Coordinates of C-alpha atoms in Angstrom, one line a residue:
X275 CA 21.0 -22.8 20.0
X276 CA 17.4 -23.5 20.2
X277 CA 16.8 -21.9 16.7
X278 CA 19.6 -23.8 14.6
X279 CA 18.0 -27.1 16.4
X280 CA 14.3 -26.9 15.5
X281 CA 15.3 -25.1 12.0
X282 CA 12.8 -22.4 13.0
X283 CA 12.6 -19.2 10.2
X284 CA 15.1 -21.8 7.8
X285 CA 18.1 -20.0 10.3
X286 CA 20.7 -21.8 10.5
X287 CA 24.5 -21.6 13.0
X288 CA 27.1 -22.0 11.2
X289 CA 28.9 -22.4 14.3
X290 CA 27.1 -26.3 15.4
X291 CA 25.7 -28.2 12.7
X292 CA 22.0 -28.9 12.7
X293 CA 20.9 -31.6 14.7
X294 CA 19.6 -34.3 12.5
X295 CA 23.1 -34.2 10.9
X296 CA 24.1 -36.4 14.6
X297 CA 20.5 -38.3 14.2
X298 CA 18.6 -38.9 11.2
X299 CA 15.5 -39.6 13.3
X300 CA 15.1 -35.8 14.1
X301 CA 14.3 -35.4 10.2
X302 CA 12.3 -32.2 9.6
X303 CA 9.3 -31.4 7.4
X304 CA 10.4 -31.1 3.6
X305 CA 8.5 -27.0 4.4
X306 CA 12.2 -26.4 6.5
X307 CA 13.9 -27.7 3.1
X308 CA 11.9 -25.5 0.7
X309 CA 13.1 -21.7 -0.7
X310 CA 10.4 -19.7 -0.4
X311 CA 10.8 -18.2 -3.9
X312 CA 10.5 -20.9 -5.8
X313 CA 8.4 -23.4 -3.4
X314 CA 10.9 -26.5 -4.1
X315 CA 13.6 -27.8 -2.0
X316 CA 17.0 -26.0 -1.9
X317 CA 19.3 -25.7 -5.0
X318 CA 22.9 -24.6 -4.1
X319 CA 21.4 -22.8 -0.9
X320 CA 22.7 -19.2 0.5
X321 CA 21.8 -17.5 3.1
X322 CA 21.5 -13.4 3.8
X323 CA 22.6 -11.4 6.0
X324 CA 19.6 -11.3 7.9
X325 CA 19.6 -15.2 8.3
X326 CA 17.0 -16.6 5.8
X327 CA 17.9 -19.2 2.9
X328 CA 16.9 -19.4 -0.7
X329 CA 18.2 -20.9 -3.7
X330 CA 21.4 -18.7 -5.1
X331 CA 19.2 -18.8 -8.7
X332 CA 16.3 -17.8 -7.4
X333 CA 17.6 -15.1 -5.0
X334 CA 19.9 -13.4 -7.6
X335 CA 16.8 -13.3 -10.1
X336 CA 15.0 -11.8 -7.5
X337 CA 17.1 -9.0 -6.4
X338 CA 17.9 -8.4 -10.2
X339 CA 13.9 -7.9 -11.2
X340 CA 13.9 -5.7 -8.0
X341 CA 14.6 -1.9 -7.6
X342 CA 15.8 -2.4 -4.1
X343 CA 18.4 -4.8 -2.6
X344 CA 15.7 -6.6 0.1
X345 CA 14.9 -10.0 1.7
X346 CA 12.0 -11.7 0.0
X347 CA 10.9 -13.1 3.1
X348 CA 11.1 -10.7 6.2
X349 CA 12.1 -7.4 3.5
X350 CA 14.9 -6.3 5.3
X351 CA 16.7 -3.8 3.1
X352 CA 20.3 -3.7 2.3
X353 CA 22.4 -1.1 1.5
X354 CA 24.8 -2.4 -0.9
X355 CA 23.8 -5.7 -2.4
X356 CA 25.5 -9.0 0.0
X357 CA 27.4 -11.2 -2.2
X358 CA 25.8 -14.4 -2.6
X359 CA 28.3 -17.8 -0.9
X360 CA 26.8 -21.2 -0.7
X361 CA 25.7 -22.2 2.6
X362 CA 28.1 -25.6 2.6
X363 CA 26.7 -27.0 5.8
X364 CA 23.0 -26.5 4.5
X365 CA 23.6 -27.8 1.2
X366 CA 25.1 -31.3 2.8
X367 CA 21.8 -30.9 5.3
X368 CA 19.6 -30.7 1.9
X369 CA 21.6 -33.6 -0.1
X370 CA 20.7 -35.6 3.1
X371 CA 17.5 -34.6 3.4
X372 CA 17.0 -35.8 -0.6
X373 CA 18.8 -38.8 -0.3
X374 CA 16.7 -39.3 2.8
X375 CA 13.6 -38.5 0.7
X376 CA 14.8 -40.9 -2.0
X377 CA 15.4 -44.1 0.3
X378 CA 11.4 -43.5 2.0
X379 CA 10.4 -44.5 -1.7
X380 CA 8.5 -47.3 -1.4
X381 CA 10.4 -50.5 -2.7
X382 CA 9.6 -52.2 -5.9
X383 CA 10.2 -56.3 -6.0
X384 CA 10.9 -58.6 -9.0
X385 CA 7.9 -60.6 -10.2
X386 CA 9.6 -63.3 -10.6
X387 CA 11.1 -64.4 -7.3
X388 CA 9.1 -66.8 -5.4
X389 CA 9.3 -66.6 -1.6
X390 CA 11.0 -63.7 -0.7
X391 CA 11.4 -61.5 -3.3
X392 CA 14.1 -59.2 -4.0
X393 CA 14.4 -55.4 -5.1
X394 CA 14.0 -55.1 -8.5
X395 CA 16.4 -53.0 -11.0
X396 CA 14.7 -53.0 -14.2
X397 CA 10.9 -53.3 -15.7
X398 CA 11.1 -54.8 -19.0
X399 CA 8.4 -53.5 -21.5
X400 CA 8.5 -56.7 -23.8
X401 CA 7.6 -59.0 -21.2
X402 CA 5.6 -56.9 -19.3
X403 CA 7.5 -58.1 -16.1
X404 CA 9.5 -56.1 -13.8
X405 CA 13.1 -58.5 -12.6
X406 CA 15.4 -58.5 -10.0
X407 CA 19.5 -58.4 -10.8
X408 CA 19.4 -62.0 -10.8
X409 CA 16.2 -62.8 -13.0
X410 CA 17.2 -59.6 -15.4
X411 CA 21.0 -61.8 -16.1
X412 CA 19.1 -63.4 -19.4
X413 CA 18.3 -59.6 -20.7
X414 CA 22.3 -58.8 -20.7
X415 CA 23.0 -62.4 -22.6
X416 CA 20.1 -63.6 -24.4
X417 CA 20.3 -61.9 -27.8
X418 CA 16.6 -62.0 -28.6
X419 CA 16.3 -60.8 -25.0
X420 CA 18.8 -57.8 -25.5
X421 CA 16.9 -56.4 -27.7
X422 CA 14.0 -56.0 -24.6
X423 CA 13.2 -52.5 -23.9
X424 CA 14.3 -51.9 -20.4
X425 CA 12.9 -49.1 -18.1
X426 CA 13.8 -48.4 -14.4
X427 CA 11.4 -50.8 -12.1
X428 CA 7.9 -49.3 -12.0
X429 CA 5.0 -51.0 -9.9
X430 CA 2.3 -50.8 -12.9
X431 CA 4.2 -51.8 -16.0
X432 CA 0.9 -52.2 -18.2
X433 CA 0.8 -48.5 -17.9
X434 CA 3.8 -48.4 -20.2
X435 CA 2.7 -51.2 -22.5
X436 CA 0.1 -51.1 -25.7
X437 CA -3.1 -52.6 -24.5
X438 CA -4.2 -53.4 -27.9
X439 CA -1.0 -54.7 -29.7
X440 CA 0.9 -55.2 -26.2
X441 CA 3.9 -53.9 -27.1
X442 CA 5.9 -50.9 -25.6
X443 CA 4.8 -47.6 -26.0
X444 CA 7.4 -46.1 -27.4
X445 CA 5.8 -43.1 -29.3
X446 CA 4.0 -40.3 -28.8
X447 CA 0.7 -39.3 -31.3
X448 CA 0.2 -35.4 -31.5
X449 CA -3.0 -35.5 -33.3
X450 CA -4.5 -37.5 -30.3
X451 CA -2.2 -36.8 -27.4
X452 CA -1.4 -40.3 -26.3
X453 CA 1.3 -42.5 -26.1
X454 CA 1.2 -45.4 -29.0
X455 CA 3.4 -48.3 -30.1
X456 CA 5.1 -49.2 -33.2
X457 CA 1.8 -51.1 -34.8
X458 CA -0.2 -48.1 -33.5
X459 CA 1.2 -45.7 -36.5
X460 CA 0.7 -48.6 -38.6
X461 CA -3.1 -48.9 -38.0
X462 CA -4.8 -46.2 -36.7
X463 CA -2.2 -43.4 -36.2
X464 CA -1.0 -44.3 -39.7
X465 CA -1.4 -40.5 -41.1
X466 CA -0.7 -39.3 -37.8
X467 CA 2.8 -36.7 -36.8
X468 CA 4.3 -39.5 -33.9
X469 CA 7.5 -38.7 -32.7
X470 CA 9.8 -40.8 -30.1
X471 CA 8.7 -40.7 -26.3
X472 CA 11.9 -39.3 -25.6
X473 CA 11.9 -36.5 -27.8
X474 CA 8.1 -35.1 -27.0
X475 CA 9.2 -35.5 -23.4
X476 CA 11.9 -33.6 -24.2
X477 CA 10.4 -30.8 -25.6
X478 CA 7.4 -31.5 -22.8
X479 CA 10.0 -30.5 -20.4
X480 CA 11.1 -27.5 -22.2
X481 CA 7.5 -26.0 -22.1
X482 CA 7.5 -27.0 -18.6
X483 CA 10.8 -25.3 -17.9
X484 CA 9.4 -22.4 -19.5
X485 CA 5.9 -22.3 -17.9
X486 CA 8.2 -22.7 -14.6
X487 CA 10.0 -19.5 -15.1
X488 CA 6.4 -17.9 -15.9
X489 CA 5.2 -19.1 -12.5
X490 CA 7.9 -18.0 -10.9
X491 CA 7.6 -14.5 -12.7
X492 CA 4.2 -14.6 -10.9
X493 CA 5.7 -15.2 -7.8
X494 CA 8.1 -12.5 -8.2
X495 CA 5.1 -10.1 -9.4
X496 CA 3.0 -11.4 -6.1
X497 CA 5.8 -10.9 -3.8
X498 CA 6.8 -7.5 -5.2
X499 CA 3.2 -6.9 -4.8
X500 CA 2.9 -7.8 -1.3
X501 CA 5.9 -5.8 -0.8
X502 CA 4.7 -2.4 -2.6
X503 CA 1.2 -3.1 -0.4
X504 CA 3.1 -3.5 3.3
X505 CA 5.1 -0.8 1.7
X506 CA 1.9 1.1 1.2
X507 CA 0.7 0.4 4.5
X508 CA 3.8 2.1 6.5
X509 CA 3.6 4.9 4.5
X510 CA 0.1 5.1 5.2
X511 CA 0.1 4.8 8.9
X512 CA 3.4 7.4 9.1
X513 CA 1.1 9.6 7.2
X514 CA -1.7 8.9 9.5
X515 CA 0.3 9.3 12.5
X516 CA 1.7 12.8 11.1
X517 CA -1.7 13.9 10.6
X518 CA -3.2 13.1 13.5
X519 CA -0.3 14.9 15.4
X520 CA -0.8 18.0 13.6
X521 CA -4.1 17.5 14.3
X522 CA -3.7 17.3 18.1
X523 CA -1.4 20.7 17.6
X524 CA -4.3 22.3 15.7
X525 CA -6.9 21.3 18.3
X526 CA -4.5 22.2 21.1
X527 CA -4.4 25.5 20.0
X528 CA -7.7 25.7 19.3
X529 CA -8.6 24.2 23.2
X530 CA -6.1 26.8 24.7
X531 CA -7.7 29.6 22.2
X532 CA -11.1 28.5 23.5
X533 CA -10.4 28.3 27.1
X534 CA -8.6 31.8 26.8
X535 CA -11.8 32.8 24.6
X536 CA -13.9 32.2 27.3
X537 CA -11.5 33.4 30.2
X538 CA -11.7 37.0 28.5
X539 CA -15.9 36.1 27.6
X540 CA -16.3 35.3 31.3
X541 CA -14.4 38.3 33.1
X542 CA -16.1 40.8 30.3
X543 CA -19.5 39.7 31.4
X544 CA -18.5 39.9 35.7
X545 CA -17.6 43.2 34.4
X546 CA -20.8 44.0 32.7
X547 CA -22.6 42.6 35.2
X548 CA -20.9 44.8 38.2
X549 CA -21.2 48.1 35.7
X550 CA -25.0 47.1 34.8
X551 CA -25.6 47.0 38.7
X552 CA -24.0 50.1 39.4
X553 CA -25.8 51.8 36.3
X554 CA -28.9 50.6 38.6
X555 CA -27.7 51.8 42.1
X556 CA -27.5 55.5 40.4
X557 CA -31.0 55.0 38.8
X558 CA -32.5 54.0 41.8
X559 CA -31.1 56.4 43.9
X560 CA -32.2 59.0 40.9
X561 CA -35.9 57.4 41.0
X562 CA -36.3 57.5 45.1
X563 CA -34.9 61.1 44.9
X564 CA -37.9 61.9 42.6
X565 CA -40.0 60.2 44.3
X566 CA -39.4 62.0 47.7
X567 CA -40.0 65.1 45.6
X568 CA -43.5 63.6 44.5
X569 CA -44.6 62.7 47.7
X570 CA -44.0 66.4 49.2
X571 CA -45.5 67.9 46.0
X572 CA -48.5 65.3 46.8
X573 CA -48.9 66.5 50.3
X574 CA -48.8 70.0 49.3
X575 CA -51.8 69.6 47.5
X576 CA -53.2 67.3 48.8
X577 CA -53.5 70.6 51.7
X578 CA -54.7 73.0 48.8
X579 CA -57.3 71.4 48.2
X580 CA -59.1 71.8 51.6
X581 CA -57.9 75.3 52.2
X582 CA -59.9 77.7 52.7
X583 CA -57.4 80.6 52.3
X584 CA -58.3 81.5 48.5
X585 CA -55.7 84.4 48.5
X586 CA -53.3 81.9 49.5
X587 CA -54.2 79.4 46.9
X588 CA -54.3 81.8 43.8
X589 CA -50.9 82.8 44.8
X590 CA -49.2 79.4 44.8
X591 CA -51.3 78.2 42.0
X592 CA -49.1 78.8 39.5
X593 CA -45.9 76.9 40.5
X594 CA -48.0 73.8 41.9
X595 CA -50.3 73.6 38.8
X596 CA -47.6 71.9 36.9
X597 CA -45.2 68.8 37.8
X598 CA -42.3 69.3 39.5
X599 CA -39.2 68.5 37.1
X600 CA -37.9 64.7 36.7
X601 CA -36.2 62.2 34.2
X602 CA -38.1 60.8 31.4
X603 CA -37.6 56.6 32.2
X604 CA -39.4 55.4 29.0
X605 CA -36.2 54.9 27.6
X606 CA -34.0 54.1 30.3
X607 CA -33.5 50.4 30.9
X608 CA -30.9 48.0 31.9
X609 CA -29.1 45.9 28.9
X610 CA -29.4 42.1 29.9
X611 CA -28.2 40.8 26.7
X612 CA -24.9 39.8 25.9
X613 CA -23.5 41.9 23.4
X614 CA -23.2 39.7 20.0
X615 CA -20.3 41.6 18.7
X616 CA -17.8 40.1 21.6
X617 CA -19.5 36.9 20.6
X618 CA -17.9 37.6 16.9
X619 CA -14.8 38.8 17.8
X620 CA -14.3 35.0 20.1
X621 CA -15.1 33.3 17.1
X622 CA -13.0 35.6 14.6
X623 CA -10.1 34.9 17.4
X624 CA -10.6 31.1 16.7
X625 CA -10.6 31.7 12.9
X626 CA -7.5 33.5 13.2
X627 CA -6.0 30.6 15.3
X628 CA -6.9 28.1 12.6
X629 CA -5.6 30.3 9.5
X630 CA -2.5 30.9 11.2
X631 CA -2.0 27.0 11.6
X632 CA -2.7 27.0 8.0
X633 CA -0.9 29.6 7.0
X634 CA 2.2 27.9 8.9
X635 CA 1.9 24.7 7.2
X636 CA 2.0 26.4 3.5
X637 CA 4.9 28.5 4.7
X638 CA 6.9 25.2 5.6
X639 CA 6.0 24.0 1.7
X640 CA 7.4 27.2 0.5
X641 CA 10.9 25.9 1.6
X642 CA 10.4 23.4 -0.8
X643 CA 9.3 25.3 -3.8
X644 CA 10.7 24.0 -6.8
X645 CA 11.0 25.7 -10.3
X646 CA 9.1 23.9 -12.7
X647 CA 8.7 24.9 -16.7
X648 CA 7.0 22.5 -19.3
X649 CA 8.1 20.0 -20.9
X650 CA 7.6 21.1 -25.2
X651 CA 8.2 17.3 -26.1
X652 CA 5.4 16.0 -23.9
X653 CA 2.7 18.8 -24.9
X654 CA 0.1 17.6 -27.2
X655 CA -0.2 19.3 -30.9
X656 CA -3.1 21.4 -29.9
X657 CA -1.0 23.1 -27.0
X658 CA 0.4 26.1 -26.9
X659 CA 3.1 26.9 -25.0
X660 CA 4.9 30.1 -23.6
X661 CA 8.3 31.1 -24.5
X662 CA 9.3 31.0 -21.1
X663 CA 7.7 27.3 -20.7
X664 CA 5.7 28.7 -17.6
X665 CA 2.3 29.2 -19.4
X666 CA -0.1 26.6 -21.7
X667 CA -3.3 27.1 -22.9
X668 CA -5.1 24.9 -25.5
X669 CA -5.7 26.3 -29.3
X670 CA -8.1 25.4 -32.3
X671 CA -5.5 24.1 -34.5
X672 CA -3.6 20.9 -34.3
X673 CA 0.1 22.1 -34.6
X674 CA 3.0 20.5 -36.5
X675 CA 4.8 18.7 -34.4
X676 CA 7.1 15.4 -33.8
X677 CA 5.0 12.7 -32.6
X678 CA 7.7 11.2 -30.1
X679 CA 7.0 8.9 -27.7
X680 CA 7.4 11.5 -25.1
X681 CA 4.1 13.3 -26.8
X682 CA 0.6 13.0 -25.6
X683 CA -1.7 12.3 -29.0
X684 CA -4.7 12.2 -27.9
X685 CA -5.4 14.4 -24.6
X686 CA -4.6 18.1 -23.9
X687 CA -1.4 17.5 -21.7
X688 CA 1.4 18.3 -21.3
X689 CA 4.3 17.2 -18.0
X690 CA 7.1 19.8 -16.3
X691 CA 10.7 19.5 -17.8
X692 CA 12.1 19.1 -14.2
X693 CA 11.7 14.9 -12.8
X694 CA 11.7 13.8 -9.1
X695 CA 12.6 10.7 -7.6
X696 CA 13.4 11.6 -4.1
X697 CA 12.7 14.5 -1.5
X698 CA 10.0 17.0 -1.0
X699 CA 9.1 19.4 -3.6
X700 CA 6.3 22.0 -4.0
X701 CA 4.7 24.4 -6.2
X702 CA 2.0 26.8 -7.7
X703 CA -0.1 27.0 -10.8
X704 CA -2.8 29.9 -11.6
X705 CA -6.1 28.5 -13.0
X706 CA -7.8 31.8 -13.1
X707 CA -10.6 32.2 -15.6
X708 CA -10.9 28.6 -16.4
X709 CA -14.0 26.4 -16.9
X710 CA -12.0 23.1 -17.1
X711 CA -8.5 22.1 -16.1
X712 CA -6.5 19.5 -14.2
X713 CA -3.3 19.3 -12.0
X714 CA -0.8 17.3 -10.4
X715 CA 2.0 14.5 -10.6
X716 CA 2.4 11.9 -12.6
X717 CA 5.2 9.4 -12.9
X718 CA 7.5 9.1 -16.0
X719 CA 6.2 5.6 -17.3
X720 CA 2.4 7.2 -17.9
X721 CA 0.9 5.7 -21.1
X722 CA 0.6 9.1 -23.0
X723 CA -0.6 7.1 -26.7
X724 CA -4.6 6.4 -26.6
X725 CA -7.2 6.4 -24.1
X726 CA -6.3 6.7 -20.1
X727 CA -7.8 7.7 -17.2
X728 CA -6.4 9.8 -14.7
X729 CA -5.7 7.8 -11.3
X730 CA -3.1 6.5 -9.2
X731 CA -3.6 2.9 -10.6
X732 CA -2.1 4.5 -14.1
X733 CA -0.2 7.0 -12.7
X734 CA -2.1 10.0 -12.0
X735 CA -2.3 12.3 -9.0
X736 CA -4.7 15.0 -9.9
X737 CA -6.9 17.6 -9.0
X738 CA -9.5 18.4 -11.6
X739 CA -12.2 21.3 -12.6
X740 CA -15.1 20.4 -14.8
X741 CA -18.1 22.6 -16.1
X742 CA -16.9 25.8 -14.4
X743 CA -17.5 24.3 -10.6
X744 CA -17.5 20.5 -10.3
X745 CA -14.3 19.8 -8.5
X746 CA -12.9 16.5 -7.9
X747 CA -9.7 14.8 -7.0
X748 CA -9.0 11.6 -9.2
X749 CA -8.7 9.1 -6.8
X750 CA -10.5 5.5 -7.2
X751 CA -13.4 6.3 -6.9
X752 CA -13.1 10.0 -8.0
X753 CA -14.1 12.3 -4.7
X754 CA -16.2 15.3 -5.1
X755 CA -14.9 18.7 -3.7
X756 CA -16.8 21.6 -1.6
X757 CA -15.0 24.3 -1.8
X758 CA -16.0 28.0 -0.4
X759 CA -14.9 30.2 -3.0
X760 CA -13.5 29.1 -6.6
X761 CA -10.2 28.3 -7.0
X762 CA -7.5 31.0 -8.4
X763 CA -4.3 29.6 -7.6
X764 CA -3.6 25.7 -6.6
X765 CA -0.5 24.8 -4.5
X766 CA 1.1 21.3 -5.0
X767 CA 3.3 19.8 -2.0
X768 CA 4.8 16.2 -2.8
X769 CA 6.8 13.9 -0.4
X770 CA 8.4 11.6 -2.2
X771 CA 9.9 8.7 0.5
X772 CA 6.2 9.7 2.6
X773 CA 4.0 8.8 -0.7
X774 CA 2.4 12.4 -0.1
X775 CA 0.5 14.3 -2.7
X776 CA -1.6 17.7 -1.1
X777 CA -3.1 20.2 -2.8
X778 CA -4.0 23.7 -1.6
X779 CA -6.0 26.7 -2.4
X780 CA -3.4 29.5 -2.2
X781 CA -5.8 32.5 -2.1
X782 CA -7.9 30.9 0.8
X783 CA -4.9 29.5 3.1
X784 CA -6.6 25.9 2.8
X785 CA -6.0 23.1 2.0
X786 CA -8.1 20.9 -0.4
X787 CA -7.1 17.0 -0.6
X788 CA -4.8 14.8 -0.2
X789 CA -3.4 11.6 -1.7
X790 CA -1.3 9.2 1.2
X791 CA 0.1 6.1 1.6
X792 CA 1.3 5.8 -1.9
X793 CA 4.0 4.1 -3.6
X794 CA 6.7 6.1 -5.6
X795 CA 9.1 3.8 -7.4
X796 CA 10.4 5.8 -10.1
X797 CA 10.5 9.5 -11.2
X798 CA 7.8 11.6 -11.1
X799 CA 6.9 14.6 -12.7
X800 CA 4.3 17.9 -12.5
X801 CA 1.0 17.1 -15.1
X802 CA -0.7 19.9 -16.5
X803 CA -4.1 19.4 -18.4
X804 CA -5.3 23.0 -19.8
X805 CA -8.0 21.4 -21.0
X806 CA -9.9 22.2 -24.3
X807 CA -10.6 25.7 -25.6
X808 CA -14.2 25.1 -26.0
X809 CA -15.2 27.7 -28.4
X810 CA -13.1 30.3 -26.5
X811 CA -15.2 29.8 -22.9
X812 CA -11.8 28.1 -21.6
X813 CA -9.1 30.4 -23.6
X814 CA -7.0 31.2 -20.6
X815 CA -4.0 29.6 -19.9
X816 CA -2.6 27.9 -16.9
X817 CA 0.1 29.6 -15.5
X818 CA 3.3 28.1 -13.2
X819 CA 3.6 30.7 -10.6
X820 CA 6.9 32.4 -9.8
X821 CA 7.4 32.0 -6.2
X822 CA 10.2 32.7 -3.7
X823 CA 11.5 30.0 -1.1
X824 CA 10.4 30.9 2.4
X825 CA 13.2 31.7 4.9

């Protein structure tokens, strides 16, 4: 009960009354009081379902200028819109709180009393006095005094008299934008447009009603807003959250790719290593063999050349002249280098690991290919469009055609037939051979008369080519593009509920950019921008791909 007593969140328990309603002197701030639409205190209060108060007026305005059924103040949404019953026991806590309000107006006294005065009732303009009920009894029976303009008791009644001519002001000058009396527009105000008091504060308070509902259009505007920018936010950080998960997936792989990379690395160099040493066992075994062999062949004549046995010497001369048969070791070495070619086919390993991530992620968009075909009422005259609506390049000639609304008059573009409000949806479009072209989504409110800028701000999600290689996507700022080779096909994946728009080069199995976080509130719809011809340089078309939903 804590929260219905201290009127915390403007919740209130319709099961124990509020707790000033048993003692006025627990009176809250007039903040607990006030709607949060309209900043005033309650009108014909009721409450929603998730317990927060506004005016009914204000609340049904609200929900009627809004494309969902949500509270203003905590955004909870609601599936089928609540209907609207006053809050009875909030609306006698508000009448008490005004009446309350009322009675800590300060207290005006007559100006006549002597002693203690009393509390006055009227102000009388004439005499410039303000009167209790007792000293006002001459105004109701005097008939010189009847005449007496009477006003409710103010504290400053000179404020509401003449100074010059000391009579009541009574009229209102709108040349000069005061308040004048009757000899006023008989002197000085003479040529002037006067009207009565009450009429120009009539009309005053119409232009005020008016410049009311303005402000609280603003509101409305500022709270939707704030609304489309939390909005923004939670799409943004589901987004964020998705990516970085399949970015810890990627990088997972890639770690386990890695660590089995260098597993396989490690146990082919052991393995190296233990061949390399037996490749040297043999050679050494090879060289000491041949070196025994040396050594006798040393000896032996080493011993012929003392001998005196020349008989002996010519005989044998012949086979010792020359050296005894061995290897020839200039070119025999052991390899201590690893071999770069298992250092390519790690790193062609970890390439395959991250395409095949790729190449997964573009297979789950292919589930949601759609089948898109333009739009003939959207194309600008200078288009030129398949029969099949899957192709559009951009002619010399401005063609005869409707200008609709639909119709883009000024730019080269043209929007798919097929709209999307909800649900994921993906496609392709071939840009082969062009200098200049642009791609994307844009919703179905886009100004398409005049001058406008592709961005999201009007509209636009886009991927753009300019001057044969400047790529950029259209964001705010604009973002330049690196790509590795140039683009032949794009690939176009949109979330509607995740305010997702990706685009992906086809042909390379990567993906390119990608606009999150945004805010879809109505139908969108694929943009295609062919571009110009220029002279022939940019004569090819762009072409919707025909593609096959993944399995």
């Amino acid at each position: 009960m804590e929260e219905s007593s201290s009127l915390q969140g403007r919740r209130w328990n319709m099961d124990e009354p509020p707790e000033f309603t048993r003692d006025s002197s627990s009176l809250q701030s007039e903040e607990q009081f006030t709607c949060s639409i309209c900043l005033d205190v309650f009108t014909d209060p009721v409450t929603t379902p998730c317990g927060h108060n506004f005016c009914r007026t204000c609340l049904t305005q609200y929900w009627d200028n809004s494309p969902n059924c949500i509270c203003p103040l905590c955004k909870e949404k609601f599936t089928k819109r609540p209907k609207l019953k006053i809050n009875t026991t909030l609306r006698e806590v508000v009448d008490h709180f005004k009446k309350k309000k009322d009675l800590d107006k300060p207290d005006i006294f007559c100006d006549t009393c002597t002693g203690v005065k009393l509390k006055a009732v009227n102000s009388c303009l004439d005499c410039g006095l303000t009167f209790c009920k007792s000293h006002l009894e001459p105004h109701n029976n005097v008939p010189k005094l009847k005449k007496h303009k009477l006003i409710n008791p103010v504290e400053n009644v000179e404020n509401y008299i003449c100074q010059k001519h000391e009579r009541p002001l009574e009229l209102f000058c709108r040349e000069d934008e005061m308040c004048v009396c009757q000899f006023c527009t008989e002197g000085d105000h003479r040529t002037h447009n006067t009207v009565t008091i009450e009429k120009e504060s009539g009309e005053k308070r119409t232009q005020l009603g008016k410049t009311q509902l303005k402000v609280q259009q603003m509101i409305q505007e500022r709270l939707k807003k704030m609304e489309e920018i939390k909005h923004s936010v939670e799409l943004r950080k589901k987004s964020t959250e998705r990516e970085i998960a399949d970015s810890i997936e990627v990088f997972t792989a890639l770690v386990r790719s890695i660590e089995r990379s260098q597993a396989e690395l490690l146990q082919m160099m052991e393995e190296k290593q233990k061949a390399a040493e037996r490749q040297a066992e043999g050679l050494i075994k090879d060289l000491e063999q041949e070196i025994t062999e040396l050594k006798r062949r040393d000896s032996e004549l080493e011993q012929l050349s003392h001998t005196e046995d020349h008989i002996h010497l010519l005989q044998i001369y012949p086979t010792l002249n020359s050296p005894p048969h061995t290897k020839n070791w200039t070119d025999i070495s052991i390899d201590i280098r690893l071999s770069v070619v298992n250092i390519r086919r790690v790193l062609s390993h970890l390439q395959k690991t991250l395409n095949d991530r790729i190449n997964k992620k573009l297979n789950e968009k292919l589930r949601d290919t759609v089948d898109v075909t333009l739009d003939p009422d959207t194309a600008n005259h200078y288009l030129i469009l398949s029969d099949d609506g899957k192709q559009v390049k951009c002619g010399e000639t401005k063609q005869n055609l409707p200008d609709n609304p639909k119709r883009f008059d000024l730019y080269p573009n043209v929007m798919g037939k097929e709209g999307f409000s909800s649900g994921r949806f993906y496609y392709e479009v071939q840009v082969k051979g062009k200098t200049d072209w642009g791609v994307g989504l844009a919703r179905e409110s886009v100004n398409r008369k005049g001058e406008n800028t592709l961005s999201p701000q009007n509209g636009f999600w886009s991927l753009i080519l300019r001057n044969e290689n400047q790529y950029k996507a259209c964001d705010c700022p604009r973002v330049p593009l690196t790509l590795r080779q140039k683009l032949q096909t794009v690939g176009v994946f949109v979330d509607y509920e995740e305010g997702l728009v990706s685009f992906y080069d086809v042909e390379a199995r990567s993906h390119i950019y990608s606009y999150t976080g945004q805010s879809f509130i109505e139908k969108l719809y694929p943009f295609f921008s062919p571009c110009t011809n220029d002279g022939g340089k940019n004569s090819a078309p762009l072409v919707i791909s025909r593609i096959f939903k993944a399995e």
